[in-house]
Amino acid sequence: MYDNIQDLRKAALSCERCGLARTRTNVVFGVGLETADVMFIGEGPGKNEDLQGEPFVGRAGELLDKMLIAAGFSRDKNIYIANMVKCRPPENRDPHPEEIDACIGFLKNQVKLIKPRYIVCLGRVAAQNIISKDIKITKTHGEFVEKNGVFMMATFHPAALLRNPNNKPDAFDDLLKLRDRLEEESRK
Ligand code: URA
C-alpha cells in the first residue's frame, strides 16, 4: 500500500505483474481530482487510451465527457476516472480474471487514497468485479448499493451506448440521480 498517489502512480507505471505489460504503449493510471467525491471505474484502456496514457479519450470517452458535463461533472473539476486494468487488453478483449487480480491492488490503493463517497461502475466488467458478480446492468443500473461506507452504482459503459443509443436516456438519468444526491447532501 502506498500512502500517496504519486508513489502509487510511479509503481503502476513500471508494473510487470501480468502479460499486458508486454504489449502496452502506456500504463493508463487514472485522471481527475485526487480528492474527488465521485470515482468512475471503466474496464480497461482501448487503443487511444493506450497511446495517450489517459482513460476514456476515444469515441466512448467523448460521449462520456459530454454526458458528464451535461450532468455537472468533469474530469478537470470534480471526479476521478480509472479502470479495472491499467494496461490495454489486446484487440479490446475483456481483461482476463488473472489480469484483474494482478491489477486490483492499484485500484484499491487509489480508492483508499482518493476516498470517494460514490463509485460509478461503467459497464459489466467493473460492476461484476466491484459490486456483485452476477449484477445485470440493464436491470440494476442507477441503483445505489452501500459497501464499506461507499455508495456504488452501475451504469452503461459508454462504448455500449455507442452500439445501442436507445440506452442513452437511462444512462443520463443515472448521472442525474447521482448529481441530485450530491446536491441534496451538500444542503444538509
Ligand atoms: N473503455 C474503458 O473501459 N476504459 C477506457 O479508458 C476506455 C475505454
PDB file of C-alpha atoms and ligand atoms in Angstrom:
ATOM      1  CA  MET A   1       0.000   0.000   0.000  1.00  0.00           C
ATOM      2  CA  TYR A   2       1.311   3.448  -0.937  1.00  0.00           C
ATOM      3  CA  ASP A   3       0.316   6.455   1.126  1.00  0.00           C
ATOM      4  CA  ASN A   4       0.423   8.995  -1.669  1.00  0.00           C
ATOM      5  CA  ILE A   5      -0.858   8.937  -5.208  1.00  0.00           C
ATOM      6  CA  GLN A   6       2.421   9.997  -6.846  1.00  0.00           C
ATOM      7  CA  ASP A   7       4.274   6.963  -5.448  1.00  0.00           C
ATOM      8  CA  LEU A   8       1.376   4.709  -6.393  1.00  0.00           C
ATOM      9  CA  ARG A   9       1.386   6.086  -9.940  1.00  0.00           C
ATOM     10  CA  LYS A  10       5.135   5.560 -10.194  1.00  0.00           C
ATOM     11  CA  ALA A  11       4.748   1.924  -9.109  1.00  0.00           C
ATOM     12  CA  ALA A  12       1.944   1.342 -11.626  1.00  0.00           C
ATOM     13  CA  LEU A  13       3.956   2.866 -14.454  1.00  0.00           C
ATOM     14  CA  SER A  14       6.681   0.254 -14.054  1.00  0.00           C
ATOM     15  CA  CYS A  15       4.361  -2.684 -13.276  1.00  0.00           C
ATOM     16  CA  GLU A  16       5.039  -6.038 -14.919  1.00  0.00           C
ATOM     17  CA  ARG A  17       2.658  -8.140 -12.856  1.00  0.00           C
ATOM     18  CA  CYS A  18       0.780  -9.521 -15.858  1.00  0.00           C
ATOM     19  CA  GLY A  19       1.226 -10.171 -19.551  1.00  0.00           C
ATOM     20  CA  LEU A  20      -0.452  -6.909 -20.575  1.00  0.00           C
ATOM     21  CA  ALA A  21       2.800  -5.143 -19.645  1.00  0.00           C
ATOM     22  CA  ARG A  22       4.445  -6.667 -22.732  1.00  0.00           C
ATOM     23  CA  THR A  23       2.010  -5.207 -25.259  1.00  0.00           C
ATOM     24  CA  ARG A  24       1.160  -1.824 -23.724  1.00  0.00           C
ATOM     25  CA  THR A  25       2.399   1.537 -25.015  1.00  0.00           C
ATOM     26  CA  ASN A  26       1.440   3.399 -21.826  1.00  0.00           C
ATOM     27  CA  VAL A  27       0.074   2.476 -18.428  1.00  0.00           C
ATOM     28  CA  VAL A  28      -3.248   4.283 -18.036  1.00  0.00           C
ATOM     29  CA  PHE A  29      -3.231   5.065 -14.327  1.00  0.00           C
ATOM     30  CA  GLY A  30      -6.183   7.432 -13.925  1.00  0.00           C
ATOM     31  CA  VAL A  31      -7.160  11.061 -14.273  1.00  0.00           C
ATOM     32  CA  GLY A  32      -9.061  13.709 -12.370  1.00  0.00           C
ATOM     33  CA  LEU A  33      -9.370  15.306  -8.983  1.00  0.00           C
ATOM     34  CA  GLU A  34      -7.413  13.289  -6.445  1.00  0.00           C
ATOM     35  CA  THR A  35      -9.830  14.253  -3.658  1.00  0.00           C
ATOM     36  CA  ALA A  36     -12.993  13.647  -5.710  1.00  0.00           C
ATOM     37  CA  ASP A  37     -16.264  12.603  -4.066  1.00  0.00           C
ATOM     38  CA  VAL A  38     -17.069  10.528  -7.136  1.00  0.00           C
ATOM     39  CA  MET A  39     -14.904   7.960  -8.858  1.00  0.00           C
ATOM     40  CA  PHE A  40     -15.840   6.389 -12.206  1.00  0.00           C
ATOM     41  CA  ILE A  41     -14.365   2.998 -12.996  1.00  0.00           C
ATOM     42  CA  GLY A  42     -14.234   1.589 -16.523  1.00  0.00           C
ATOM     43  CA  GLU A  43     -12.962  -1.682 -17.859  1.00  0.00           C
ATOM     44  CA  GLY A  44      -9.549  -1.088 -19.337  1.00  0.00           C
ATOM     45  CA  PRO A  45      -7.736   1.112 -21.838  1.00  0.00           C
ATOM     46  CA  GLY A  46      -8.519   0.840 -25.530  1.00  0.00           C
ATOM     47  CA  LYS A  47      -6.259   1.795 -28.409  1.00  0.00           C
ATOM     48  CA  ASN A  48      -6.435   5.590 -27.956  1.00  0.00           C
ATOM     49  CA  GLU A  49      -6.053   5.367 -24.195  1.00  0.00           C
ATOM     50  CA  ASP A  50      -3.011   3.112 -24.604  1.00  0.00           C
ATOM     51  CA  LEU A  51      -1.451   5.644 -26.987  1.00  0.00           C
ATOM     52  CA  GLN A  52      -2.225   8.710 -24.859  1.00  0.00           C
ATOM     53  CA  GLY A  53      -1.939   7.268 -21.331  1.00  0.00           C
ATOM     54  CA  GLU A  54      -5.304   8.686 -20.239  1.00  0.00           C
ATOM     55  CA  PRO A  55      -8.632   6.889 -19.632  1.00  0.00           C
ATOM     56  CA  PHE A  56     -11.601   7.402 -21.948  1.00  0.00           C
ATOM     57  CA  VAL A  57     -10.094   9.576 -24.667  1.00  0.00           C
ATOM     58  CA  GLY A  58     -11.528   7.736 -27.712  1.00  0.00           C
ATOM     59  CA  ARG A  59     -15.069   7.897 -29.101  1.00  0.00           C
ATOM     60  CA  ALA A  60     -16.569   6.312 -25.988  1.00  0.00           C
ATOM     61  CA  GLY A  61     -14.655   8.837 -23.890  1.00  0.00           C
ATOM     62  CA  GLU A  62     -16.025  11.746 -25.920  1.00  0.00           C
ATOM     63  CA  LEU A  63     -19.543  10.532 -25.266  1.00  0.00           C
ATOM     64  CA  LEU A  64     -18.774  10.011 -21.583  1.00  0.00           C
ATOM     65  CA  ASP A  65     -17.357  13.540 -21.259  1.00  0.00           C
ATOM     66  CA  LYS A  66     -20.392  15.038 -22.984  1.00  0.00           C
ATOM     67  CA  MET A  67     -22.783  13.254 -20.657  1.00  0.00           C
ATOM     68  CA  LEU A  68     -20.680  14.068 -17.591  1.00  0.00           C
ATOM     69  CA  ILE A  69     -20.508  17.757 -18.421  1.00  0.00           C
ATOM     70  CA  ALA A  70     -24.251  17.938 -19.074  1.00  0.00           C
ATOM     71  CA  ALA A  71     -24.789  16.455 -15.594  1.00  0.00           C
ATOM     72  CA  GLY A  72     -22.335  18.833 -13.914  1.00  0.00           C
ATOM     73  CA  PHE A  73     -19.303  16.563 -13.708  1.00  0.00           C
ATOM     74  CA  SER A  74     -15.906  16.840 -15.355  1.00  0.00           C
ATOM     75  CA  ARG A  75     -12.544  15.141 -15.093  1.00  0.00           C
ATOM     76  CA  ASP A  76     -10.909  18.577 -14.655  1.00  0.00           C
ATOM     77  CA  LYS A  77     -13.136  19.609 -11.805  1.00  0.00           C
ATOM     78  CA  ASN A  78     -14.894  17.156  -9.552  1.00  0.00           C
ATOM     79  CA  ILE A  79     -14.437  13.474 -10.454  1.00  0.00           C
ATOM     80  CA  TYR A  80     -11.706  10.889 -10.836  1.00  0.00           C
ATOM     81  CA  ILE A  81     -11.694   8.250 -13.596  1.00  0.00           C
ATOM     82  CA  ALA A  82      -9.811   4.945 -13.514  1.00  0.00           C
ATOM     83  CA  ASN A  83     -10.121   1.453 -14.965  1.00  0.00           C
ATOM     84  CA  MET A  84     -10.206  -2.129 -13.672  1.00  0.00           C
ATOM     85  CA  VAL A  85      -6.948  -2.819 -15.512  1.00  0.00           C
ATOM     86  CA  LYS A  86      -4.360  -0.181 -16.294  1.00  0.00           C
ATOM     87  CA  CYS A  87      -2.938  -1.690 -19.469  1.00  0.00           C
ATOM     88  CA  ARG A  88      -4.723  -2.360 -22.741  1.00  0.00           C
ATOM     89  CA  PRO A  89      -6.020  -5.873 -23.338  1.00  0.00           C
ATOM     90  CA  PRO A  90      -5.074  -6.696 -26.963  1.00  0.00           C
ATOM     91  CA  GLU A  91      -7.851  -6.438 -29.585  1.00  0.00           C
ATOM     92  CA  ASN A  92     -10.051  -4.764 -26.960  1.00  0.00           C
ATOM     93  CA  ARG A  93     -10.937  -8.115 -25.417  1.00  0.00           C
ATOM     94  CA  ASP A  94     -12.265  -8.238 -21.852  1.00  0.00           C
ATOM     95  CA  PRO A  95      -9.483  -8.337 -19.283  1.00  0.00           C
ATOM     96  CA  HIS A  96      -8.860 -11.890 -18.034  1.00  0.00           C
ATOM     97  CA  PRO A  97      -9.588 -12.611 -14.350  1.00  0.00           C
ATOM     98  CA  GLU A  98      -5.872 -13.104 -13.634  1.00  0.00           C
ATOM     99  CA  GLU A  99      -5.128  -9.691 -15.184  1.00  0.00           C
ATOM    100  CA  ILE A 100      -7.779  -8.088 -12.983  1.00  0.00           C
ATOM    101  CA  ASP A 101      -6.339  -9.917  -9.957  1.00  0.00           C
ATOM    102  CA  ALA A 102      -2.861  -8.661 -10.792  1.00  0.00           C
ATOM    103  CA  CYS A 103      -4.083  -5.060 -11.145  1.00  0.00           C
ATOM    104  CA  ILE A 104      -6.783  -4.737  -8.472  1.00  0.00           C
ATOM    105  CA  GLY A 105      -4.286  -3.708  -5.781  1.00  0.00           C
ATOM    106  CA  PHE A 106      -3.607  -0.479  -7.668  1.00  0.00           C
ATOM    107  CA  LEU A 107      -7.309   0.323  -7.901  1.00  0.00           C
ATOM    108  CA  LYS A 108      -7.900  -0.492  -4.212  1.00  0.00           C
ATOM    109  CA  ASN A 109      -4.979   1.729  -3.292  1.00  0.00           C
ATOM    110  CA  GLN A 110      -6.399   4.532  -5.476  1.00  0.00           C
ATOM    111  CA  VAL A 111      -9.760   4.216  -3.716  1.00  0.00           C
ATOM    112  CA  LYS A 112      -8.040   4.274  -0.286  1.00  0.00           C
ATOM    113  CA  LEU A 113      -6.205   7.494  -1.173  1.00  0.00           C
ATOM    114  CA  ILE A 114      -8.931   9.316  -3.106  1.00  0.00           C
ATOM    115  CA  LYS A 115     -11.642   8.281  -0.616  1.00  0.00           C
ATOM    116  CA  PRO A 116     -14.634   8.765  -2.936  1.00  0.00           C
ATOM    117  CA  ARG A 117     -18.080   8.650  -1.339  1.00  0.00           C
ATOM    118  CA  TYR A 118     -19.539   7.374  -4.614  1.00  0.00           C
ATOM    119  CA  ILE A 119     -18.209   4.869  -7.122  1.00  0.00           C
ATOM    120  CA  VAL A 120     -19.832   4.535 -10.535  1.00  0.00           C
ATOM    121  CA  CYS A 121     -19.029   1.318 -12.386  1.00  0.00           C
ATOM    122  CA  LEU A 122     -19.086   1.838 -16.139  1.00  0.00           C
ATOM    123  CA  GLY A 123     -20.238  -1.428 -17.659  1.00  0.00           C
ATOM    124  CA  ARG A 124     -20.391  -5.082 -16.761  1.00  0.00           C
ATOM    125  CA  VAL A 125     -16.729  -5.824 -16.105  1.00  0.00           C
ATOM    126  CA  ALA A 126     -16.350  -3.113 -13.447  1.00  0.00           C
ATOM    127  CA  ALA A 127     -19.824  -3.739 -11.983  1.00  0.00           C
ATOM    128  CA  GLN A 128     -19.333  -7.509 -11.669  1.00  0.00           C
ATOM    129  CA  ASN A 129     -15.925  -7.164 -10.069  1.00  0.00           C
ATOM    130  CA  ILE A 130     -16.776  -4.286  -7.743  1.00  0.00           C
ATOM    131  CA  ILE A 131     -20.485  -4.539  -6.893  1.00  0.00           C
ATOM    132  CA  SER A 132     -21.601  -8.123  -7.352  1.00  0.00           C
ATOM    133  CA  LYS A 133     -20.544 -10.916  -9.652  1.00  0.00           C
ATOM    134  CA  ASP A 134     -23.970 -11.581 -11.137  1.00  0.00           C
ATOM    135  CA  ILE A 135     -25.144  -7.984 -11.493  1.00  0.00           C
ATOM    136  CA  LYS A 136     -27.103  -7.144 -14.654  1.00  0.00           C
ATOM    137  CA  ILE A 137     -26.606  -3.550 -15.774  1.00  0.00           C
ATOM    138  CA  THR A 138     -29.879  -3.434 -17.708  1.00  0.00           C
ATOM    139  CA  LYS A 139     -31.769  -4.390 -14.528  1.00  0.00           C
ATOM    140  CA  THR A 140     -29.971  -2.563 -11.757  1.00  0.00           C
ATOM    141  CA  HIS A 141     -28.356   0.462 -13.401  1.00  0.00           C
ATOM    142  CA  GLY A 142     -28.788   3.619 -11.335  1.00  0.00           C
ATOM    143  CA  GLU A 143     -29.334   1.759  -8.052  1.00  0.00           C
ATOM    144  CA  PHE A 144     -27.069   2.661  -5.160  1.00  0.00           C
ATOM    145  CA  VAL A 145     -25.558  -0.108  -3.058  1.00  0.00           C
ATOM    146  CA  GLU A 146     -23.567   0.761   0.049  1.00  0.00           C
ATOM    147  CA  LYS A 147     -20.337  -1.119   0.676  1.00  0.00           C
ATOM    148  CA  ASN A 148     -17.948  -0.149   3.472  1.00  0.00           C
ATOM    149  CA  GLY A 149     -19.403   3.346   3.637  1.00  0.00           C
ATOM    150  CA  VAL A 150     -19.113   3.940  -0.122  1.00  0.00           C
ATOM    151  CA  PHE A 151     -22.223   4.184  -2.318  1.00  0.00           C
ATOM    152  CA  MET A 152     -21.786   2.258  -5.528  1.00  0.00           C
ATOM    153  CA  MET A 153     -23.797   2.368  -8.723  1.00  0.00           C
ATOM    154  CA  ALA A 154     -23.521   0.607 -12.062  1.00  0.00           C
ATOM    155  CA  THR A 155     -24.420   2.230 -15.322  1.00  0.00           C
ATOM    156  CA  PHE A 156     -23.998   1.536 -19.017  1.00  0.00           C
ATOM    157  CA  HIS A 157     -20.494   1.585 -20.495  1.00  0.00           C
ATOM    158  CA  PRO A 158     -20.214   4.469 -22.979  1.00  0.00           C
ATOM    159  CA  ALA A 159     -18.963   2.071 -25.689  1.00  0.00           C
ATOM    160  CA  ALA A 160     -22.165   0.049 -25.177  1.00  0.00           C
ATOM    161  CA  LEU A 161     -24.135   3.294 -25.566  1.00  0.00           C
ATOM    162  CA  LEU A 162     -22.429   3.920 -28.907  1.00  0.00           C
ATOM    163  CA  ARG A 163     -23.594   0.473 -30.028  1.00  0.00           C
ATOM    164  CA  ASN A 164     -27.036   0.869 -28.525  1.00  0.00           C
ATOM    165  CA  PRO A 165     -28.019   4.561 -28.310  1.00  0.00           C
ATOM    166  CA  ASN A 166     -31.503   3.617 -27.023  1.00  0.00           C
ATOM    167  CA  ASN A 167     -29.972   3.283 -23.566  1.00  0.00           C
ATOM    168  CA  LYS A 168     -28.525   6.814 -23.545  1.00  0.00           C
ATOM    169  CA  PRO A 169     -31.500   8.441 -21.758  1.00  0.00           C
ATOM    170  CA  ASP A 170     -31.360   5.817 -18.981  1.00  0.00           C
ATOM    171  CA  ALA A 171     -27.600   6.281 -18.622  1.00  0.00           C
ATOM    172  CA  PHE A 172     -28.014  10.043 -18.428  1.00  0.00           C
ATOM    173  CA  ASP A 173     -30.766   9.656 -15.806  1.00  0.00           C
ATOM    174  CA  ASP A 174     -28.313   7.620 -13.713  1.00  0.00           C
ATOM    175  CA  LEU A 175     -25.867  10.536 -13.758  1.00  0.00           C
ATOM    176  CA  LEU A 176     -28.627  12.988 -12.858  1.00  0.00           C
ATOM    177  CA  LYS A 177     -29.638  10.781  -9.962  1.00  0.00           C
ATOM    178  CA  LEU A 178     -26.080  10.923  -8.702  1.00  0.00           C
ATOM    179  CA  ARG A 179     -25.932  14.690  -9.156  1.00  0.00           C
ATOM    180  CA  ASP A 180     -29.221  15.140  -7.262  1.00  0.00           C
ATOM    181  CA  ARG A 181     -27.951  13.019  -4.383  1.00  0.00           C
ATOM    182  CA  LEU A 182     -24.764  15.030  -4.129  1.00  0.00           C
ATOM    183  CA  GLU A 183     -26.725  18.295  -4.215  1.00  0.00           C
ATOM    184  CA  GLU A 184     -29.093  17.043  -1.554  1.00  0.00           C
ATOM    185  CA  GLU A 185     -26.176  16.007   0.657  1.00  0.00           C
ATOM    186  CA  SER A 186     -24.494  19.365   0.282  1.00  0.00           C
ATOM    187  CA  ARG A 187     -27.661  21.139   1.503  1.00  0.00           C
ATOM    188  CA  LYS A 188     -27.696  19.109   4.769  1.00  0.00           C
TER     189      LYS A 188
HETATM  190  N1  URA B   1     -13.111   1.804 -22.180  1.00  0.00           N
HETATM  191  C1  URA B   1     -12.818   1.669 -20.872  1.00  0.00           C
HETATM  192  O1  URA B   1     -13.404   0.875 -20.178  1.00  0.00           O
HETATM  193  N2  URA B   1     -11.865   2.442 -20.370  1.00  0.00           N
HETATM  194  C2  URA B   1     -11.195   3.344 -21.081  1.00  0.00           C
HETATM  195  O2  URA B   1     -10.330   4.029 -20.510  1.00  0.00           O
HETATM  196  C3  URA B   1     -11.523   3.481 -22.434  1.00  0.00           C
HETATM  197  C4  URA B   1     -12.488   2.703 -22.978  1.00  0.00           C
END
